Amino acid sequence: MSQARKAAPRLARPAQRYWKGKAPKGVNVQSDSEEEDSQQEEEQEQEDVPLGGDDDEGDEDDFTASKIASKDAGRQMNVALRNVNISGGKVIVDGREESGRTEMEEESEEESEEEAVAAPGAAAESGEEESGSEYETDSEEEEKPAPAFRPVFVPKRGRVTVLEREAEAENTEDAQKKKELEAQERKKETINMIADSIQRELAEKETQELIPDVDDTDGLDPTAEFEAWRLRELGRIKKEKAEQLEREEERREIERRRAMPEEQRLKEDLERAQKSRDEKPKGQQKFLQKYWHKGAFHQDQEILKRHDFTQATESTIDVSLLPKVMQVKNFGKRSQTKYTHLLDQDTSVDPARKSGTGSSLGPGQACFTCGGPHLKKDCPQNALNQPGGSSFGTGSNGAPVAPRKWGINRDQGDSAPPKSWRDRDDDRGGDSRERGSRGGGRDDDWRTRDGDRRDRDRDGDRRDRDGDRRWSGRGDDRREDGYRGGRHDDRRARLDRDSRRSRSRSRSRSPPRYRERRRSRSRSPERYHEDKRRKVD
Amino acid sequence: MANTTVRGALSIHGTNPQFLIEKVIRSRIYELPFWKEHCFTLTAESLIDKAIELNSIGGVYGNQKPTQFKCLLLKLLQIQPEKEILVEYLQAEEFKYLRALVAMYIRMTFRAVEVFQLLEPLPIDFRKLRERSMAGYTLTYMDEFVYALLTEERICDTILPRITKRGVLEETEGLRPREGHQLLGEVDSVVF
């Protein structure tokens, strides 16, 4: 596993990139170069890329990269600008034509050249190359005057060589045999194809005739057929007559209804509606049962026999056993509302007024404190918690208060506590004064009479009006001491009287009430303060 | 080009007469080799020859393949021959399939009154017909076929255009009520 890997053989130098028109790196650009040098360079240059793969050339050792690397150091490519002439289809560089071969090759060819020259009329297949090369070598030695043939392209059709070859091939026996064989095969194939098609057609025809097992030939049994037809025709006529009768019935019904008076028509309609409603099967549903439709597809045929879709599923629970909170259709879902049904929301019926059982508990309700079957207010626990039995209120409403001084119970506790001077005056002075001050303008003679009676009871001294008048005068003196203004007194006194009267025998209409209110408005701060002062701690 | 209706054809029931056969089936007919080879150049006369060779009526069979009956029906709709020609065809007693074909064509194209008038005497022909359908071959009768044409909506996988009911026609246009055929003989009340 941890054996050291051998380093892969790498090139000591990276590949050199060639830019067009630029001499590669490390090239010695010399204006003149000796031929020998050039030859040498060429040779060695071509060592790197051996085209012909001649064995003469170079050692195979030279292929190794390291060798190349070492040799390259000393070698330099000789790239020089020389005179280049292209004439007669030949490239002549510096007086010497370029051949596609190295010096070595050329030299080797020169040796064999003599032999080649001896047989100039070589076979056509020997190729133009050799002739070309021979020719080149020839030209090298004999120089230019020999005419140069320019190589011209001959298309395939025009080539004599190819045509000759093909003609030859055809004539051979083998080829002829092959042709015969092929012809025979083709014939066979065509025959097969024809046979196939014929068979297919036949088969089609046969199938066409075979399949209709239903025979439609007539005349096999005329009488029977006729009878059959007759029956059918009669059946049709019967159907038509039935339809016609139906139409007649409907028309008659329409006429009848139109002739009927309105109420009778309505009555008949209602009866009919009622009947149709009764005919529908009404399933029995449990309390808060969820509607589960069984589904119409993927069922047996028995579902057609009026299956009751309102039937409860097997997993329905008796909802009435659950606590009240859970007695809803979608318990736990966000869409759940507290609304149950309309009667539940009805507040016009006070559940406390129910006679009989004082508790009006719905299903699943219980006393809040103890859980018993009574309301909270009737809970026996209350008796333990609060002394004094059930009070008229709970919590802060249950604190005891002093008996009220105003309102209907106003005069009950009159005697005991000392009154302020204001109260005293209102009680006594006002009434008596009022009686006298107004005479005819007011319409409460009967009131004064009643008030008289009461005042008589209260005050005792005054019997006559005159006496009252006198009193009133005294009342005035007293009042002037403290009241804010005399003007109010009359009104206030009047109000007192009226209010008292109205309360005891309230036959009065708006004016006393108005005055009463005004009175209460003006007096209420005092009363309030009084009550507060008197509150029992 | 080949599947267009003949030039100068009247529109039937407000549409191109060829559209009386539904698009799906029509497309399938166009693709049939029978249609392409044989029905291409049919005229009113040459259609008789083809119709004589029919051996069944029907809509589609097998794998939704339309019958030749249907192809010829479509061809009739395409070339829209004249009324007289059709009446003549209808009276050709010898070839029942031709008769059936023309009867269907009349039902689809003619006005209601004419339909009843022309097709009413047909049920007397009680020959057998072979009906080819998805379920295979069944036997039916000419009178049943014509009666179905008059009363039902869908025959041979084609929706028939609506015609007024016979009762309404009797009231409004004075169609004579259906006459019992003499061949029936006396109709007994017991039958009802």
XYZ file of C-alpha atoms in Angstrom, chain A:
537
model
C 0.000 0.000 0.000
C 2.553 2.499 0.858
C 5.092 1.519 -1.584
C 6.672 4.442 -3.176
C 5.532 4.918 -6.676
C 8.023 5.262 -9.378
C 8.067 8.613 -10.901
C 6.447 8.568 -14.318
C 8.767 9.449 -17.105
C 8.159 13.000 -17.916
C 9.394 15.245 -20.547
C 12.214 17.337 -19.317
C 10.998 20.245 -21.308
C 7.455 21.198 -22.213
C 6.182 21.169 -25.768
C 6.993 24.185 -27.772
C 4.268 26.083 -29.353
C 4.592 27.248 -32.864
C 3.575 30.700 -33.898
C 3.086 31.372 -37.529
C 5.810 33.488 -39.038
C 8.005 33.284 -36.022
C 11.033 31.160 -35.718
C 10.798 28.640 -32.932
C 12.872 29.126 -29.864
C 16.422 28.122 -30.041
C 16.780 28.431 -33.734
C 19.866 29.882 -35.082
C 18.888 32.124 -37.928
C 21.752 32.250 -40.339
C 21.691 33.998 -43.632
C 23.895 31.501 -45.321
C 24.297 27.971 -44.432
C 26.411 25.300 -45.788
C 24.712 22.516 -47.515
C 26.345 20.035 -45.378
C 24.983 21.588 -42.359
C 21.603 21.734 -43.878
C 21.745 18.174 -44.877
C 22.800 17.175 -41.494
C 20.061 19.187 -39.955
C 17.533 17.701 -42.221
C 18.569 14.282 -41.465
C 18.460 14.742 -37.844
C 15.344 16.665 -38.105
C 13.697 13.849 -39.807
C 14.882 11.476 -37.266
C 12.239 12.708 -34.928
C 9.469 12.019 -37.380
C 10.398 9.112 -39.582
C 7.977 9.022 -42.469
C 9.011 6.030 -44.440
C 10.066 4.120 -41.435
C 13.280 3.100 -43.190
C 15.607 1.080 -41.229
C 18.566 2.847 -42.697
C 17.768 5.875 -40.880
C 18.535 6.435 -37.345
C 18.427 4.088 -34.477
C 15.376 3.279 -32.653
C 17.011 4.516 -29.610
C 16.529 7.887 -30.941
C 12.847 7.614 -30.286
C 13.316 7.790 -26.605
C 12.517 11.143 -25.256
C 15.606 11.458 -23.203
C 17.792 10.983 -26.160
C 15.972 13.553 -28.041
C 16.274 15.867 -25.156
C 19.993 15.413 -24.938
C 20.511 15.743 -28.622
C 18.349 18.692 -28.940
C 20.566 20.728 -26.853
C 23.232 20.629 -29.401
C 21.075 20.573 -32.407
C 19.709 23.506 -33.998
C 17.330 23.755 -36.780
C 18.644 25.529 -39.677
C 15.958 27.782 -40.978
C 17.274 30.020 -43.616
C 15.668 32.022 -46.346
C 16.789 30.727 -49.655
C 15.729 31.169 -53.202
C 12.637 29.229 -53.939
C 11.476 28.611 -57.470
C 8.414 26.704 -58.465
C 8.483 25.740 -62.079
C 7.216 22.898 -64.053
C 5.532 21.446 -61.122
C 8.754 21.222 -59.182
C 9.917 23.079 -56.170
C 13.447 24.235 -56.604
C 15.158 25.571 -53.611
C 18.482 27.144 -54.082
C 19.153 25.431 -57.298
C 18.300 22.143 -55.935
C 14.905 20.587 -56.203
C 12.971 19.473 -53.203
C 12.174 15.873 -53.121
C 10.055 14.232 -50.563
C 12.882 12.182 -49.490
C 15.939 12.543 -47.375
C 19.410 12.467 -48.640
C 19.850 8.973 -47.436
C 16.895 7.749 -49.323
C 17.951 9.475 -52.402
C 21.304 7.988 -52.200
C 19.897 4.542 -51.824
C 17.727 5.091 -54.773
C 20.528 6.243 -56.882
C 22.092 2.919 -56.422
C 19.058 1.112 -57.602
C 18.425 3.685 -60.164
C 20.479 2.006 -62.757
C 18.487 -1.110 -62.515
C 15.307 0.817 -62.615
C 16.384 2.749 -65.616
C 17.050 -0.463 -67.438
C 13.411 -1.281 -67.312
C 11.685 1.907 -67.938
C 8.602 0.364 -69.318
C 7.431 -0.982 -66.104
C 3.892 -2.141 -65.649
C 1.310 0.443 -65.178
C 0.644 -0.720 -61.755
C 4.132 -0.027 -60.676
C 2.865 3.431 -60.080
C 3.766 6.842 -60.910
C 5.620 7.304 -57.760
C 8.507 5.251 -58.793
C 8.528 6.685 -62.148
C 8.362 10.002 -60.524
C 11.134 9.197 -58.216
C 13.170 7.701 -60.967
C 12.446 10.639 -62.924
C 13.584 12.870 -60.212
C 16.769 11.043 -59.778
C 17.223 11.135 -63.421
C 16.723 14.762 -63.497
C 19.167 15.203 -60.714
C 21.858 13.651 -62.650
C 20.930 14.733 -66.079
C 19.656 18.088 -65.058
C 16.826 19.913 -66.621
C 16.325 19.444 -70.354
C 14.163 16.314 -69.969
C 10.537 17.329 -70.350
C 8.557 17.285 -67.184
C 5.079 15.769 -67.152
C 2.693 17.536 -65.062
C 0.442 15.225 -63.068
C -3.154 15.663 -64.148
C -6.102 14.368 -62.344
C -8.085 11.702 -64.170
C -11.547 10.966 -62.870
C -12.469 7.433 -62.077
C -14.511 6.904 -65.118
C -11.804 8.061 -67.362
C -9.071 6.015 -65.895
C -8.033 3.386 -68.213
C -6.617 1.298 -65.518
C -9.805 0.938 -63.616
C -11.831 0.084 -66.643
C -9.454 -2.545 -67.697
C -9.579 -4.090 -64.317
C -13.315 -4.263 -64.235
C -13.603 -5.796 -67.637
C -11.229 -8.400 -66.570
C -13.195 -9.134 -63.485
C -16.389 -9.578 -65.371
C -15.036 -11.981 -67.703
C -13.850 -14.293 -65.064
C -15.887 -17.315 -64.478
C -16.414 -16.740 -60.861
C -18.190 -13.559 -61.503
C -20.507 -15.197 -63.966
C -21.420 -17.883 -61.576
C -22.250 -15.397 -58.951
C -24.555 -13.566 -61.262
C -26.480 -16.629 -62.085
C -26.946 -17.439 -58.481
C -28.249 -14.027 -57.710
C -30.747 -14.117 -60.531
C -32.131 -17.351 -59.310
C -32.515 -16.070 -55.823
C -34.400 -13.066 -56.974
C -36.796 -15.180 -58.901
C -37.463 -17.237 -55.886
C -38.127 -14.229 -53.819
C -40.615 -12.812 -56.219
C -42.429 -16.052 -56.365
C -42.602 -16.149 -52.619
C -43.946 -12.687 -52.426
C -46.637 -13.391 -54.908
C -47.578 -16.496 -53.090
C -47.831 -14.616 -49.854
C -50.036 -11.962 -51.233
C -52.345 -14.462 -52.810
C -52.624 -16.357 -49.611
C -53.420 -13.240 -47.696
C -56.166 -12.283 -50.050
C -57.660 -15.662 -49.847
C -57.510 -15.616 -46.109
C -59.216 -12.286 -45.992
C -61.977 -13.473 -48.150
C -62.438 -16.515 -46.116
C -62.564 -14.640 -42.896
C -65.056 -12.277 -44.262
C -67.347 -15.016 -45.134
C -66.857 -17.042 -42.062
C -67.394 -14.515 -39.357
C -70.978 -13.528 -39.886
C -72.582 -16.423 -38.182
C -75.696 -14.436 -38.111
C -77.565 -15.424 -41.165
C -79.505 -12.795 -42.935
C -80.995 -14.789 -45.692
C -84.661 -14.257 -45.990
C -87.304 -16.488 -47.174
C -86.260 -19.427 -45.115
C -89.575 -19.610 -43.412
C -91.947 -17.002 -44.718
C -94.845 -17.715 -42.484
C -92.767 -17.709 -39.351
C -91.126 -14.549 -40.397
C -94.391 -13.007 -41.158
C -95.759 -13.963 -37.814
C -92.751 -12.547 -36.083
C -93.165 -9.371 -37.920
C -96.787 -9.178 -37.135
C -96.096 -9.523 -33.480
C -93.548 -6.835 -33.564
C -95.790 -4.520 -35.421
C -98.608 -5.090 -33.003
C -96.303 -4.435 -30.121
C -95.317 -1.178 -31.629
C -98.860 -0.145 -32.205
C -99.693 -0.987 -28.657
C -96.890 1.141 -27.367
C -98.022 4.020 -29.438
C -101.543 3.740 -28.220
C -100.346 3.697 -24.639
C -98.378 6.840 -25.223
C -101.351 8.484 -26.741
C -103.516 7.588 -23.817
C -100.969 9.021 -21.472
C -100.965 12.245 -23.340
C -104.716 12.378 -23.188
C -104.682 11.833 -19.484
C -102.257 14.593 -18.967
C -104.301 16.949 -21.035
C -107.411 16.110 -19.101
C -105.598 16.646 -15.847
C -104.454 20.032 -16.998
C -107.970 20.991 -17.931
C -109.291 19.874 -14.625
C -106.793 21.842 -12.688
C -107.448 24.911 -14.677
C -111.119 24.663 -13.964
C -110.665 24.246 -10.239
C -110.823 27.153 -7.872
C -107.640 28.336 -6.359
C -108.027 26.930 -2.868
C -108.828 23.499 -4.034
C -105.839 23.490 -6.288
C -103.656 24.580 -3.470
C -105.055 21.942 -1.208
C -104.418 19.259 -3.735
C -100.903 20.468 -4.235
C -100.198 20.403 -0.552
C -101.570 16.941 -0.236
C -99.459 15.762 -3.033
C -96.376 17.349 -1.562
C -97.089 15.834 1.788
C -97.526 12.442 0.290
C -94.285 12.606 -1.592
C -92.479 13.731 1.502
C -93.854 10.866 3.515
C -92.903 8.408 0.916
C -89.291 9.317 1.208
C -87.582 7.204 3.773
C -86.483 9.286 6.686
C -83.548 7.723 8.382
C -83.113 7.768 12.086
C -80.087 9.739 13.087
C -78.514 9.811 16.482
C -77.611 12.907 18.373
C -74.976 14.842 16.485
C -74.422 12.051 14.029
C -72.025 12.720 11.221
C -73.379 12.090 7.739
C -71.392 9.410 6.031
C -72.453 8.532 2.511
C -71.584 5.019 1.666
C -70.708 5.798 -1.917
C -72.489 4.863 -5.095
C -69.734 3.109 -7.029
C -68.050 -0.154 -6.273
C -71.128 -1.524 -4.636
C -73.211 -4.649 -4.985
C -76.549 -4.641 -6.601
C -78.328 -4.614 -3.285
C -77.551 -0.994 -2.846
C -80.163 -0.305 -5.459
C -82.806 -1.473 -3.111
C -83.163 1.777 -1.315
C -80.227 1.657 0.938
C -80.462 4.003 3.862
C -77.566 6.411 3.549
C -78.330 8.075 6.845
C -77.476 4.946 8.719
C -74.907 5.480 11.403
C -71.490 3.999 10.889
C -70.057 1.503 13.271
C -67.710 3.913 14.883
C -70.224 6.479 16.048
C -69.905 7.333 19.700
C -72.731 8.397 21.921
C -72.029 12.085 22.007
C -74.175 12.807 25.010
C -71.686 11.082 27.266
C -68.983 13.534 26.415
C -68.568 16.783 28.292
C -70.456 19.708 26.983
C -67.431 21.161 25.322
C -66.926 18.165 23.154
C -70.476 17.869 21.984
C -69.839 19.429 18.662
C -69.406 18.091 15.202
C -65.773 18.959 14.551
C -64.187 18.972 17.919
C -60.642 20.111 17.907
C -60.719 21.630 14.465
C -60.036 25.223 13.928
C -63.259 25.650 12.053
C -65.313 24.648 15.036
C -67.702 27.260 16.331
C -69.733 27.337 19.484
C -72.946 27.699 17.602
C -75.099 24.635 17.913
C -78.621 25.418 16.840
C -80.999 28.235 16.799
C -82.934 27.417 19.892
C -79.739 27.237 21.797
C -79.033 30.810 20.871
C -82.444 31.975 21.941
C -82.191 34.263 24.926
C -85.813 35.252 25.130
C -86.562 32.249 27.224
C -85.134 32.673 30.693
C -84.004 29.347 31.943
C -84.281 30.431 35.581
C -87.987 30.869 35.249
C -88.604 27.274 34.655
C -90.938 25.830 37.119
C -90.620 22.417 38.523
C -86.964 21.699 38.644
C -85.196 24.846 39.545
C -82.146 23.780 37.637
C -82.295 24.130 33.931
C -79.270 22.154 33.081
C -78.835 20.942 29.530
C -77.226 17.657 28.760
C -73.813 17.515 30.234
C -74.064 20.570 32.494
C -73.174 20.658 36.096
C -72.610 23.027 38.924
C -69.459 24.933 38.437
C -68.183 24.606 41.948
C -69.079 21.117 42.900
C -70.284 19.429 39.789
C -73.641 18.451 41.099
C -76.818 18.576 39.131
C -77.815 22.039 40.357
C -76.879 25.470 39.296
C -74.044 27.227 40.913
C -76.222 29.592 42.773
C -78.036 26.761 44.407
C -74.927 25.021 45.363
C -74.934 23.741 48.956
C -71.330 24.669 49.139
C -72.312 28.288 49.220
C -73.737 27.879 52.641
C -70.371 26.879 53.954
C -68.403 29.588 52.273
C -70.487 32.610 53.036
C -72.119 33.304 56.340
C -75.541 34.796 56.199
C -76.926 32.436 53.684
C -77.267 33.336 50.077
C -76.866 36.940 49.497
C -78.297 38.926 46.749
C -75.045 39.155 45.000
C -71.685 37.540 44.799
C -68.342 39.071 45.182
C -68.334 42.767 45.551
C -72.012 42.832 45.016
C -72.511 41.145 48.312
C -71.122 43.819 50.549
C -73.737 45.216 52.928
C -74.863 48.765 52.425
C -76.807 51.194 54.463
C -80.507 51.552 53.883
C -81.167 54.132 51.291
C -82.191 57.573 52.115
C -83.487 58.587 48.739
C -85.966 57.020 46.522
C -88.990 55.194 47.616
C -87.701 54.417 51.045
C -86.750 57.860 51.669
C -88.893 58.884 54.616
C -88.825 55.727 56.572
C -85.866 56.460 58.684
C -86.688 60.092 59.165
C -87.023 60.443 62.836
C -83.913 58.925 64.249
C -80.887 60.601 62.673
C -80.522 64.325 62.964
C -81.100 66.093 59.757
C -79.193 68.912 58.312
C -80.815 72.171 58.231
C -81.425 71.831 54.591
C -83.394 68.714 54.867
C -85.434 70.005 57.635
C -86.514 72.969 55.721
C -87.419 71.011 52.697
C -89.442 68.648 54.693
C -91.466 71.163 56.515
C -91.302 74.561 55.123
C -91.536 73.797 51.554
C -94.795 71.961 51.659
C -96.657 74.498 53.615
C -95.434 77.343 51.624
C -96.302 75.806 48.377
C -99.781 75.277 49.302
C -100.294 78.869 49.701
C -98.213 80.365 46.987
C -100.076 79.121 44.083
C -103.723 79.213 43.835
C -105.670 78.952 40.715
C -103.000 78.506 38.143
C -102.373 74.993 39.006
C -104.625 72.138 38.625
C -103.852 70.149 41.620
C -106.489 71.096 44.033
C -107.034 67.534 44.725
C -103.397 67.202 45.281
C -103.326 69.912 47.777
C -106.085 68.231 49.600
C -104.106 65.048 49.766
C -101.004 66.877 50.672
C -102.895 68.618 53.341
C -103.766 65.409 54.899
C -100.262 64.242 54.961
C -98.876 67.491 56.134
C -101.412 67.512 58.801
C -100.178 64.180 59.925
C -96.634 65.244 59.848
C -96.667 68.729 61.076
C -99.721 68.678 63.102
C -99.888 72.351 63.839
C -101.070 73.772 60.636
C -104.651 73.371 59.750
C -105.557 76.297 57.650
C -103.989 77.844 54.747
C -103.593 81.007 56.554
C -101.703 79.358 59.185
C -99.506 77.981 56.537
C -98.944 81.255 55.031
C -97.773 82.506 58.244
C -95.459 79.680 58.613
C -94.087 80.183 55.284
C -93.092 83.617 56.118
C -91.135 82.356 58.988
C -89.705 79.762 56.774
C -88.433 82.437 54.522
C -86.571 84.185 57.224
C -84.851 81.100 58.172
C -83.997 80.214 54.732
C -82.461 83.441 53.850
C -79.646 82.692 56.076
C -78.119 79.929 54.223
C -79.521 79.224 50.863
C -77.886 80.409 47.818
C -80.909 82.232 46.603
C -84.438 82.666 47.505
C -85.584 81.938 44.092
C -84.814 78.318 44.313
C -86.727 77.766 47.397
C -90.097 77.981 45.935
C -89.271 75.664 43.238
C -87.607 73.261 45.491
C -90.392 73.326 47.925
C -92.799 72.822 45.125
C -90.817 69.932 43.855
C -90.719 68.304 47.228
C -94.339 68.401 47.571
C -95.074 67.298 44.129
C -92.684 64.500 44.250
C -94.032 63.173 47.426
C -97.461 63.395 46.186
C -96.648 61.850 42.939
C -94.902 58.999 44.512
C -97.612 58.080 46.833
C -100.373 58.480 44.360
C -98.843 58.843 41.093
C -101.542 60.055 38.851
C -99.442 62.839 37.624
C -98.025 63.012 34.251
C -94.996 64.714 32.915
C -94.718 67.959 34.816
C -94.205 66.481 38.263
C -91.894 63.925 36.920
C -89.898 66.595 35.313
C -89.764 68.515 38.468
C -88.937 65.442 40.354
C -86.027 64.845 38.169
C -84.828 68.356 38.486
C -85.136 68.087 42.134
C -83.246 64.905 42.298
C -80.574 66.388 40.110
C -80.106 69.319 42.319
C -80.274 67.406 45.487
C -78.466 64.284 44.662
C -74.991 65.443 45.609
C -76.143 66.154 49.113
C -77.843 62.857 49.459
C -74.942 61.019 48.165
C -72.658 62.672 50.585
C -74.983 61.885 53.348
C -75.214 58.278 52.561
C -71.554 58.025 52.322
C -71.083 59.528 55.635
C -73.470 57.091 57.109
C -72.117 53.967 55.655
C -71.578 51.225 58.133
C -68.069 50.059 58.309
